[in-house]
Short mmCIF file of C-alpha atoms in Angstrom, two decimals:
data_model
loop_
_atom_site.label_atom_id
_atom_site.label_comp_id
_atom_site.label_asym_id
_atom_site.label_seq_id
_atom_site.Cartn_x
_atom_site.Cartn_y
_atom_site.Cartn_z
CA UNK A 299 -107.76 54.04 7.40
CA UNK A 300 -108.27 50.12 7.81
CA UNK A 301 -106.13 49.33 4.73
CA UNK A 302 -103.47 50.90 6.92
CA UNK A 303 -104.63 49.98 10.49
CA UNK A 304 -103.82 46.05 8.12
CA UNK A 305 -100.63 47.08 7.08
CA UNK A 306 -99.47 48.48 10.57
CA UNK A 307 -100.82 44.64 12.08
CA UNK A 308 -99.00 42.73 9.72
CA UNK A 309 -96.17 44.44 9.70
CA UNK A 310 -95.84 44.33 13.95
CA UNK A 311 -96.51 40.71 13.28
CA UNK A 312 -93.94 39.84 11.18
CA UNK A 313 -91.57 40.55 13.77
CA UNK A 314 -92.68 38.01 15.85
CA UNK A 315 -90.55 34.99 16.45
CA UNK A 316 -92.49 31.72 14.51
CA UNK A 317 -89.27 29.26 15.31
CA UNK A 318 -89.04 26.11 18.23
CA UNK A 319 -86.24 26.22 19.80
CA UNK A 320 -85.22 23.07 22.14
CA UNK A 321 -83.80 23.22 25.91
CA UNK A 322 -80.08 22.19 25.21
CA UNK A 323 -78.17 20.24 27.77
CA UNK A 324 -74.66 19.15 28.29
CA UNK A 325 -75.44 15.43 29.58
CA UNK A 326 -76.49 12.04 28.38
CA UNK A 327 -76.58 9.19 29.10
CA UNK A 328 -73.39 7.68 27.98
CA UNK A 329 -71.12 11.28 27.99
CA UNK A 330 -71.10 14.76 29.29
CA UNK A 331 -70.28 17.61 27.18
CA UNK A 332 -68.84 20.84 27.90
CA UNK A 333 -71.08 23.08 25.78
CA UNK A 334 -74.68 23.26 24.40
CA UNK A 335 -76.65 25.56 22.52
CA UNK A 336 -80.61 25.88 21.83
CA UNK A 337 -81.12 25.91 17.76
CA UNK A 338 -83.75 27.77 16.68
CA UNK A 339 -86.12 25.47 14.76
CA UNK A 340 -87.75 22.08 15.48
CA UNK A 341 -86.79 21.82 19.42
CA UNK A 342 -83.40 20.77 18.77
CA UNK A 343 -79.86 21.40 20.14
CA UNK A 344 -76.32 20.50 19.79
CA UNK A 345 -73.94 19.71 22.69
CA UNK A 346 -70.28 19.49 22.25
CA UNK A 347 -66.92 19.47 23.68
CA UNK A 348 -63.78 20.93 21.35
CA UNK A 349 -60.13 19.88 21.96
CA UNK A 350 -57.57 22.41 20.91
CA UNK A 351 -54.79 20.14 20.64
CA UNK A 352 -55.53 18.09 18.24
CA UNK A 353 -58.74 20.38 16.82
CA UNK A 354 -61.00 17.36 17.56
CA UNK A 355 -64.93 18.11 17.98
CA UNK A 356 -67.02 15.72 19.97
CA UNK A 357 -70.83 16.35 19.60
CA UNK A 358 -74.17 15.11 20.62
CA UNK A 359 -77.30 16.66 17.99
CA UNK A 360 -80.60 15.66 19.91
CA UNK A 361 -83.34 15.63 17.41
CA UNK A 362 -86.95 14.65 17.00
CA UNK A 363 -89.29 12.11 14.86
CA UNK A 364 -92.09 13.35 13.19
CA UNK A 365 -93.03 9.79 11.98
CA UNK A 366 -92.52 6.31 12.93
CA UNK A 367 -91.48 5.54 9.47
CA UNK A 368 -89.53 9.47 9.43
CA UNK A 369 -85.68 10.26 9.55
CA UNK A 370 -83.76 12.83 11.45
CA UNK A 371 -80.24 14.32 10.13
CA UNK A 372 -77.72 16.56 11.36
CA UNK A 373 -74.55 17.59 8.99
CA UNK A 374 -71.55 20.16 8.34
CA UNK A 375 -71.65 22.41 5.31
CA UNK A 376 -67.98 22.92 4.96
CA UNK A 377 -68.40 25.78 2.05
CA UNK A 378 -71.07 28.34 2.96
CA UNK A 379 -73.53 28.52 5.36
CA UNK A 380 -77.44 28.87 4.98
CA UNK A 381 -76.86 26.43 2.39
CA UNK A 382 -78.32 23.03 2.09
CA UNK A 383 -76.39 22.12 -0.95
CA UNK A 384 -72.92 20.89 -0.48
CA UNK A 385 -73.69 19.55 3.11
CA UNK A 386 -72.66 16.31 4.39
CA UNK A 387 -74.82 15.26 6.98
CA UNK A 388 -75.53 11.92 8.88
CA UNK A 389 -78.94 10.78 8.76
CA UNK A 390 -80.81 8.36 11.80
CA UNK A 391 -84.05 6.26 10.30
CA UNK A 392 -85.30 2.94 10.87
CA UNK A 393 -83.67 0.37 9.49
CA UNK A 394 -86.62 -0.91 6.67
CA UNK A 395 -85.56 -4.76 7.50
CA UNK A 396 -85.07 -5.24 11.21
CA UNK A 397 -86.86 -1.83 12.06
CA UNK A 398 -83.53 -1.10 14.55
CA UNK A 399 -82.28 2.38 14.52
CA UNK A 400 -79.36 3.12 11.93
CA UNK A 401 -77.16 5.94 10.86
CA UNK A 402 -75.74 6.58 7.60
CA UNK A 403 -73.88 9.16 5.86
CA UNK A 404 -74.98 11.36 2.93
CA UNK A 405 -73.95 14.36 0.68
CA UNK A 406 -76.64 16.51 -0.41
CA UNK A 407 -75.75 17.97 -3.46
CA UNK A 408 -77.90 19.79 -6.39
CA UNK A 409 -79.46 16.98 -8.04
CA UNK A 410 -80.66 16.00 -3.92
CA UNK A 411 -82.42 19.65 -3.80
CA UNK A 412 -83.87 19.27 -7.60
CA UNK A 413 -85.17 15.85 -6.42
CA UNK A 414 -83.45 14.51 -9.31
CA UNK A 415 -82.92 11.39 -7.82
CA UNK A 416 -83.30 9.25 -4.66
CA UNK A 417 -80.68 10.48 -1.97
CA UNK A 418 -78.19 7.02 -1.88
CA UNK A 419 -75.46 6.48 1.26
CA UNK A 420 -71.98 7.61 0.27
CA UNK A 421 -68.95 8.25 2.48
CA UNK A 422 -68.22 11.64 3.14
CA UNK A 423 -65.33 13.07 1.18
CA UNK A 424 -64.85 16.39 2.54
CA UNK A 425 -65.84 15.91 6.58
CA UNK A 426 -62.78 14.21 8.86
CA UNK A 427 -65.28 11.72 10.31
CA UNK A 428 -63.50 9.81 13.38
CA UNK A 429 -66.74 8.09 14.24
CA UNK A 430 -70.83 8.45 14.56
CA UNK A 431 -73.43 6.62 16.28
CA UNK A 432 -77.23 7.27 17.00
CA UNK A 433 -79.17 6.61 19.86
CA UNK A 434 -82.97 6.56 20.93
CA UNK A 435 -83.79 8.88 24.50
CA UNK A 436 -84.63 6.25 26.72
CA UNK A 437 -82.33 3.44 25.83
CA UNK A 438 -82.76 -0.04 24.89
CA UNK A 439 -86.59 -0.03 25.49
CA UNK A 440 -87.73 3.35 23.43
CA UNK A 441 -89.05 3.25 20.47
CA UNK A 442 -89.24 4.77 17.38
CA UNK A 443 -92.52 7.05 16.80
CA UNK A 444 -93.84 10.32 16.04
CA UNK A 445 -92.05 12.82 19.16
CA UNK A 446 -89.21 10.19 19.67
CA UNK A 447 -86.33 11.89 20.76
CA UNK A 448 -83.21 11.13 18.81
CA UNK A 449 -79.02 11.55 19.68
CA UNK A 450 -76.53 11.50 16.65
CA UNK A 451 -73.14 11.34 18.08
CA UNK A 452 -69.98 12.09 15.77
CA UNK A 453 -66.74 13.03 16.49
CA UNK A 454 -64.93 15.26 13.84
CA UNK A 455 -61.45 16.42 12.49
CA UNK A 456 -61.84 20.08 12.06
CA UNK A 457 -58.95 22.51 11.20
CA UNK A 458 -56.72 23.90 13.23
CA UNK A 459 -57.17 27.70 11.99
CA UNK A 460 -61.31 27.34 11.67
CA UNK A 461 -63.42 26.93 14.70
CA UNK A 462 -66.89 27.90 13.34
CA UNK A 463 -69.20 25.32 11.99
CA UNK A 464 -71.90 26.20 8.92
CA UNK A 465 -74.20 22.93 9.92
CA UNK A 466 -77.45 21.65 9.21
CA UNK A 467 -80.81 19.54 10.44
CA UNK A 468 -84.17 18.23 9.63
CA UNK A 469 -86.18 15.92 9.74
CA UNK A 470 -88.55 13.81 7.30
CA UNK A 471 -91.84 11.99 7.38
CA UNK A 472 -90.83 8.84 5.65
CA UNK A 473 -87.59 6.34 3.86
CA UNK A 474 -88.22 5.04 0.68
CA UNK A 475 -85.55 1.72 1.13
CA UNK A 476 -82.63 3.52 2.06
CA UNK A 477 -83.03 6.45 0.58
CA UNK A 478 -84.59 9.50 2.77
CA UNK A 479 -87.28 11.48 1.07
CA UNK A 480 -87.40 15.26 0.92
CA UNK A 481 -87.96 16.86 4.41
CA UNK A 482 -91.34 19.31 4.69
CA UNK A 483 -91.04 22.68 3.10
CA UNK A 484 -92.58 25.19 5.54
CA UNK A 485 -90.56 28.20 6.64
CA UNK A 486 -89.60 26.58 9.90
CA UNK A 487 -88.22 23.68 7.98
CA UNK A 488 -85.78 25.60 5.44
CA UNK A 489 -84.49 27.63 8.57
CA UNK A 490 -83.02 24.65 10.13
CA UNK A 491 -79.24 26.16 9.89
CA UNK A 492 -76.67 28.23 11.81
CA UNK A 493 -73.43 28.86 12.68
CA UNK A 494 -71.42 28.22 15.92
CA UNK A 495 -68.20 28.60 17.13
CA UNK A 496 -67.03 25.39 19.18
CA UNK A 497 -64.93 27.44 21.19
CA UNK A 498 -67.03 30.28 22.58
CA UNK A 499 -70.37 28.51 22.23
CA UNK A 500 -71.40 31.84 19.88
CA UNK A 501 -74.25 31.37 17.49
CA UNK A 502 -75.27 33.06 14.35
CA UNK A 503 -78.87 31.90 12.43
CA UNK A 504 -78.25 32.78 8.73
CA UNK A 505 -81.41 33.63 7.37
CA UNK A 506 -81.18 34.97 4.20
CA UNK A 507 -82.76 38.14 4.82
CA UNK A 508 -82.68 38.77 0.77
CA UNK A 509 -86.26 36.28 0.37
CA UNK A 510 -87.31 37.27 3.75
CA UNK A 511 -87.53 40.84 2.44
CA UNK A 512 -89.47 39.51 -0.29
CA UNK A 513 -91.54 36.99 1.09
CA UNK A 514 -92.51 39.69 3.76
CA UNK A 515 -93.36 42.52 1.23
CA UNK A 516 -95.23 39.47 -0.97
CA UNK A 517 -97.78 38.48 1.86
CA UNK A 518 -98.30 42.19 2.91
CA UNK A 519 -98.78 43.58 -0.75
CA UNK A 520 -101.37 40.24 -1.09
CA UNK A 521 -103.47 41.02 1.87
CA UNK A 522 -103.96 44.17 1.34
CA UNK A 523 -104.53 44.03 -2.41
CA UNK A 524 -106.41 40.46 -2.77
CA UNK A 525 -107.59 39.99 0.51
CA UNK A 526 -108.98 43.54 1.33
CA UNK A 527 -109.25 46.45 -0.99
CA UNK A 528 -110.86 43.90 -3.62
CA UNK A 529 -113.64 42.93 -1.30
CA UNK A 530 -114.12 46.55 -0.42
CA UNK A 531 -113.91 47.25 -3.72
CA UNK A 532 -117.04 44.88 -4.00
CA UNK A 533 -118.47 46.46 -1.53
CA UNK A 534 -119.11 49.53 -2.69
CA UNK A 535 -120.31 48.76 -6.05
CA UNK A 536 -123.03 46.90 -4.73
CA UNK A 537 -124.39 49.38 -2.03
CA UNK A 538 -123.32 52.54 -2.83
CA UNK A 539 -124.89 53.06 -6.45
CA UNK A 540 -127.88 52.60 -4.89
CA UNK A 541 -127.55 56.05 -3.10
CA UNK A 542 -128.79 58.21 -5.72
CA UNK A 543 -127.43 61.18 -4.02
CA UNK A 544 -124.16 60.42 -5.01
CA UNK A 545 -125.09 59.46 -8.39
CA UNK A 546 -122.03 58.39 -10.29
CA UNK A 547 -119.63 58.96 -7.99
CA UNK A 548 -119.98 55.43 -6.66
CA UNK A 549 -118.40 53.74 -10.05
CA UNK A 550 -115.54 55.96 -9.79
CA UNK A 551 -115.16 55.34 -6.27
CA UNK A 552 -115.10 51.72 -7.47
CA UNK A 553 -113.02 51.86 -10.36
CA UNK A 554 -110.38 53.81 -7.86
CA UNK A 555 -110.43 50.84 -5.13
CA UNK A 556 -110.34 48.07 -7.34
CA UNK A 557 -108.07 49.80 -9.75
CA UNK A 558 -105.44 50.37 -6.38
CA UNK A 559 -105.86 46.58 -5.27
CA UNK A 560 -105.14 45.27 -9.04
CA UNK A 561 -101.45 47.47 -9.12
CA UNK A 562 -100.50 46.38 -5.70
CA UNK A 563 -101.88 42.59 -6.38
CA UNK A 564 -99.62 42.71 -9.06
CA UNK A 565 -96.41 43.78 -7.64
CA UNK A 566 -97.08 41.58 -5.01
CA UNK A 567 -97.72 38.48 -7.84
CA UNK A 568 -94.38 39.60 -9.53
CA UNK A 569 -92.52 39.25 -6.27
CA UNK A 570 -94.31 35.36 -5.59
CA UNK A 571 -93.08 34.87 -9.25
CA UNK A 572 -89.59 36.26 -8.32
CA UNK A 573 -89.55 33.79 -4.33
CA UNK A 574 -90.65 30.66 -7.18
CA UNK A 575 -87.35 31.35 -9.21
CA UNK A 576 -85.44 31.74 -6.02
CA UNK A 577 -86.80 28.36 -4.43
CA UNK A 578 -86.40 25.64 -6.96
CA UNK A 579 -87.40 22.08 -5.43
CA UNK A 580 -89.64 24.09 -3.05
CA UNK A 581 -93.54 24.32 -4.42
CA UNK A 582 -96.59 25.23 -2.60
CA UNK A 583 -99.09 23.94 -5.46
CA UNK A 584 -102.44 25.26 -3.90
CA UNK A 585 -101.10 28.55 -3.29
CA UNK A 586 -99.33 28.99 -5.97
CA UNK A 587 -102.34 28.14 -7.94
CA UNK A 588 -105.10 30.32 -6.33
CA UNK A 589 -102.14 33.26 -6.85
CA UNK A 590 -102.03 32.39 -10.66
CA UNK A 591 -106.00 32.26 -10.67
CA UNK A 592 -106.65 35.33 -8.82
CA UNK A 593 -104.37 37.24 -11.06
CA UNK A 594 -106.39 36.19 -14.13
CA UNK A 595 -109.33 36.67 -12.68
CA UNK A 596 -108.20 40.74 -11.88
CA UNK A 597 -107.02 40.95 -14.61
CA UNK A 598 -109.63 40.15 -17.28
CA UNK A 599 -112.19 42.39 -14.67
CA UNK A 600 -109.38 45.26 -15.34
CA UNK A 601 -109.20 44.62 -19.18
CA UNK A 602 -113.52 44.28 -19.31
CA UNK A 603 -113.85 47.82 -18.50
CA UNK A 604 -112.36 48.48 -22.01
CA UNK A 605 -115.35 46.71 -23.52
CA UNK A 606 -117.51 47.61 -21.22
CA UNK A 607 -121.13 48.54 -23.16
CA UNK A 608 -123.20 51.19 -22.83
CA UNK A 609 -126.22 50.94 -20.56
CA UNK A 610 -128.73 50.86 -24.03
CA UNK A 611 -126.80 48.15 -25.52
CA UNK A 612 -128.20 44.59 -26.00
CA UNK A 613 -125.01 43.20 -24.97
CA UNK A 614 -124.87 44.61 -21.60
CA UNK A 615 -127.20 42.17 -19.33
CA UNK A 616 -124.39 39.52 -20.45
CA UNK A 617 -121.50 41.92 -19.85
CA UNK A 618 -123.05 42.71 -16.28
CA UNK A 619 -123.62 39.16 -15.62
CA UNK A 620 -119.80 37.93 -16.69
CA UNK A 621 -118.43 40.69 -14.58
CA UNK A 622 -120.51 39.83 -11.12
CA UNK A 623 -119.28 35.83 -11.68
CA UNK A 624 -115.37 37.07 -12.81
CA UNK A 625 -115.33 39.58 -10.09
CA UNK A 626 -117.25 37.60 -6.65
CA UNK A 627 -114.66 34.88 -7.80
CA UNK A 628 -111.18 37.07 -7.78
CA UNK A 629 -112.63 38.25 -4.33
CA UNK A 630 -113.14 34.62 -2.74
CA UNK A 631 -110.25 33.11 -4.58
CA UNK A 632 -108.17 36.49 -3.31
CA UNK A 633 -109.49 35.74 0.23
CA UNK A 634 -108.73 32.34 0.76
CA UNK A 635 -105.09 32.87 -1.17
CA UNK A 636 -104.42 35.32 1.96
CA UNK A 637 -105.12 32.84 4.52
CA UNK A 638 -103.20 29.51 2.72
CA UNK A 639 -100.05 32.17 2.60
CA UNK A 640 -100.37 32.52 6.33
CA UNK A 641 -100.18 28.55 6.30
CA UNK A 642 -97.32 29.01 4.21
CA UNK A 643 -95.82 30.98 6.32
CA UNK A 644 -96.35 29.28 9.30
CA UNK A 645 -98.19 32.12 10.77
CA UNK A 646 -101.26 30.32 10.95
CA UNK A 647 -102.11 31.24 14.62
CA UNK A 648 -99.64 35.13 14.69
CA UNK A 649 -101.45 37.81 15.35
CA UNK A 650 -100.80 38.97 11.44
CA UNK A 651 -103.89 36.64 10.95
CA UNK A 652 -105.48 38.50 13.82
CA UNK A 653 -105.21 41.43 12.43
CA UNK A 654 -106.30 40.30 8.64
CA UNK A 655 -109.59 38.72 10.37
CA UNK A 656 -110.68 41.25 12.53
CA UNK A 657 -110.23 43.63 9.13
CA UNK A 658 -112.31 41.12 7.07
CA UNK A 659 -114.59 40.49 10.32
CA UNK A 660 -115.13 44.55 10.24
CA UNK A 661 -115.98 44.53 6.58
CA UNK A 662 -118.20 41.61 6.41
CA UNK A 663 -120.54 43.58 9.19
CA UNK A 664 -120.52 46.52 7.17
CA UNK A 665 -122.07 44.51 4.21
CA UNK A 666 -124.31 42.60 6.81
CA UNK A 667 -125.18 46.27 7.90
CA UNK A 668 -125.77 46.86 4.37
CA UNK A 669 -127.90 44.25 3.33
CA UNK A 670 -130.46 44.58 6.09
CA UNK A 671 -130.43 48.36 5.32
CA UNK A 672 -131.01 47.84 1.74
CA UNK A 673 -133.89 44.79 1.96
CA UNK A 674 -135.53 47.27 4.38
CA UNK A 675 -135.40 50.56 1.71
CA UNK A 676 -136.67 47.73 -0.91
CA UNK A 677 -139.90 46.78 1.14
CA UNK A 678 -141.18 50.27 2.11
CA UNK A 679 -140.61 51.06 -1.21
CA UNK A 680 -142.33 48.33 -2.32
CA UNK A 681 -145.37 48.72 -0.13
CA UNK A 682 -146.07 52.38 -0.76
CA UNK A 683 -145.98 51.51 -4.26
CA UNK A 684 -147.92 48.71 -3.60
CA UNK A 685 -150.31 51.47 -1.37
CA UNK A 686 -150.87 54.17 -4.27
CA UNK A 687 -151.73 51.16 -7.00
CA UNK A 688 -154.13 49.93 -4.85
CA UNK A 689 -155.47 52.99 -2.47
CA UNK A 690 -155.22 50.74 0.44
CA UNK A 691 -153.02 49.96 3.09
CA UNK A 692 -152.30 46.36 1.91
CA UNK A 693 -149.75 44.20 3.54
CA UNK A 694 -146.20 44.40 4.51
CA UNK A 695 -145.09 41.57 2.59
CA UNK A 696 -142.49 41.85 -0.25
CA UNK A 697 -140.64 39.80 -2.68
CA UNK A 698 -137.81 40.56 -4.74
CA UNK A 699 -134.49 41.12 -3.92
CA UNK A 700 -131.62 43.51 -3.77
CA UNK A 701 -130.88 43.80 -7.56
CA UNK A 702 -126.55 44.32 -7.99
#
């Protein structure tokens, strides 16, 4: 029941919105636009006017700073949309010599995404560019800083038979020279693209719902596996085989739980390995890590049952002993994996993390529950023993511990 009251809260969360979108107006201060649109990521917006007659587009992007030393860029993709790759895009930065704000032109092709090489200024070959300019909100006196507000103005040649627009923006935390480095790489961040028509002001995000799928069914499959039935699975080995009215059942109780987690854990790894392949330039090290350790981890306490020794054996001490350190591991490793995909994710406050804590919150009282129960069995046991050795009453003190 709460490995599906977890699956129910994550999947309501995931519905959730987790973009910024920005207030879009039609003015500034040096022209007034006829349109504007809210885009759906980083608090920006685009502003434009479109003249039929000559298939000219004026347009404002207005645009934020994450860093004084950061870049902001806005740009056309005039083959496909949701792509970064073949876009040409005008980038504002500081200029690294006088500090003044400049705008230059870029293509971002696949060596930019592979981070082959350093991104270098070239004219752009496939965007009529009549002109560009970038501004700073507040005129001569503003500043660039971390939550400057930033205006990239261009004026573009567009065909007279296409009046939708596949374009682009971000936003970086630092220039090396000239060269803009690679913007951040949460989920907000490689969302930053749409498509609008410049004549009815219609918008279309292009999310590629493909990897959303995936990364959806990846951090769902996780939690539950990794991040719940595992430590459940913990659970009841440790407390349960000390009810000797079940006798055994509590191993095969055990073996079923952990046994459920480890198949779902590893469709859910398969599908990470499968968003990795999909994503190349994009890395989240520490994640990706604790996923790869975790997996091991599950996987050599799966494959130990094979050797597993019988209770007379010499060998088994050692074999108990290797499977309490392998398996506590998996389960911490497992737990914090969950909660650095949230991060990921950018779900870091959604109520899908709710949900997972008040699930883990629930579970961790039951072993609190547990442990207070089982310390109190051990000292009554341990003073009528203590009573019938002795004949006396003795005292209630007792050592020892809970022995897993």
């Amino acid at each position: 029941m709460a490995t599906l009251t977890l699956t129910f809260l994550l999947l309501l969360a995931t519905k959730l919105p987790a973009t910024l979108a920005g207030h879009c107006t039609t003015t500034t201060a040096t022209k007034t636009f006829e349109k504007c649109i809210s885009l759906p990521t980083q608090q920006a917006s685009i502003a434009w006017t479109y003249h039929p007659h000559n298939a000219t587009l004026d347009l404002c992007f207005f645009g934020t700073f994450i860093s004084p030393s950061g870049w902001v860029g806005w740009g056309i993709n005039p083959d496909s949309p949701a792509q970064m790759t073949g876009s040409r895009v005008l980038i504002a930065f500081p200029d690294p010599n006088s500090g003044q704000l400049i705008l230059l032109p870029y293509v971002l092709d696949s060596a930019v995404k592979l981070q082959k090489g350093p991104l270098l200024s070239r004219p752009l070959d496939l965007i009529r560019l009549s002109s560009s300019s970038a501004s700073l909100y507040g005129g001569n006196m503003a500043t660039i800083r971390n939550g400057a507000s930033v205006q990239i103005y261009a004026s573009v040649k567009l065909s007279s038979n296409n009046t939708k627009i596949h374009h682009v923006w971000n936003r970086g935390l630092y220039v090396q020279g000239y060269s803009p480095t690679i913007h951040p790489t949460t989920s907000i961040d490689l969302s930053s693209f749409s498509t609008f028509d410049v004549t009815s002001g219609f918008a279309t995000v292009n999310r590629n719902n493909g990897n959303r799928a995936l990364k959806v069914t990846h951090g769902i499959l996780n939690a539950v596996a990794w991040g719940f039935l595992l430590p459940a699975g913990a659970v009841t080995a440790r407390y349960l085989r000390q009810m000797q009215s079940i006798g055994p059942t509590w191993f095969y109780i055990h073996a079923a739980i952990q046994l459920t987690g480890f198949l779902l854990g590893t469709i859910g790894f398969s599908l990470g390995i499968v968003l990795g392949r999909n994503s190349p330039g994009v890395t989240y090290g520490l994640h990706r890590s604790l996923g790869i350790a975790t997996f091991t981890a599950a996987a050599l306490q799966t494959l130990a049952l094979l050797f597993r020794p019988k209770t007379t054996n010499k060998f088994r001490r050692y074999w108990k002993s290797y499977h309490h350190f392998v398996g506590y591991a998996c389960v911490v490793m497992g737990v914090v994996n969950v909660f650095q995909g949230f991060e990921v994710l950018r779900e870091g406050r959604s109520y899908a993390k709710l949900g997972y804590c008040l699930c883990l919150s629930t579970l961790v009282g039951v072993c609190v529950a547990m442990e207070v129960n089982s310390w109190v069995v051990f000292c009554r046991k341990a003073k009528e023993e203590k009573m019938k050795r002795n004949g006396l009453t003795g005292d209630d003190r007792c050592s020892g511990g809970v022995h897993s």
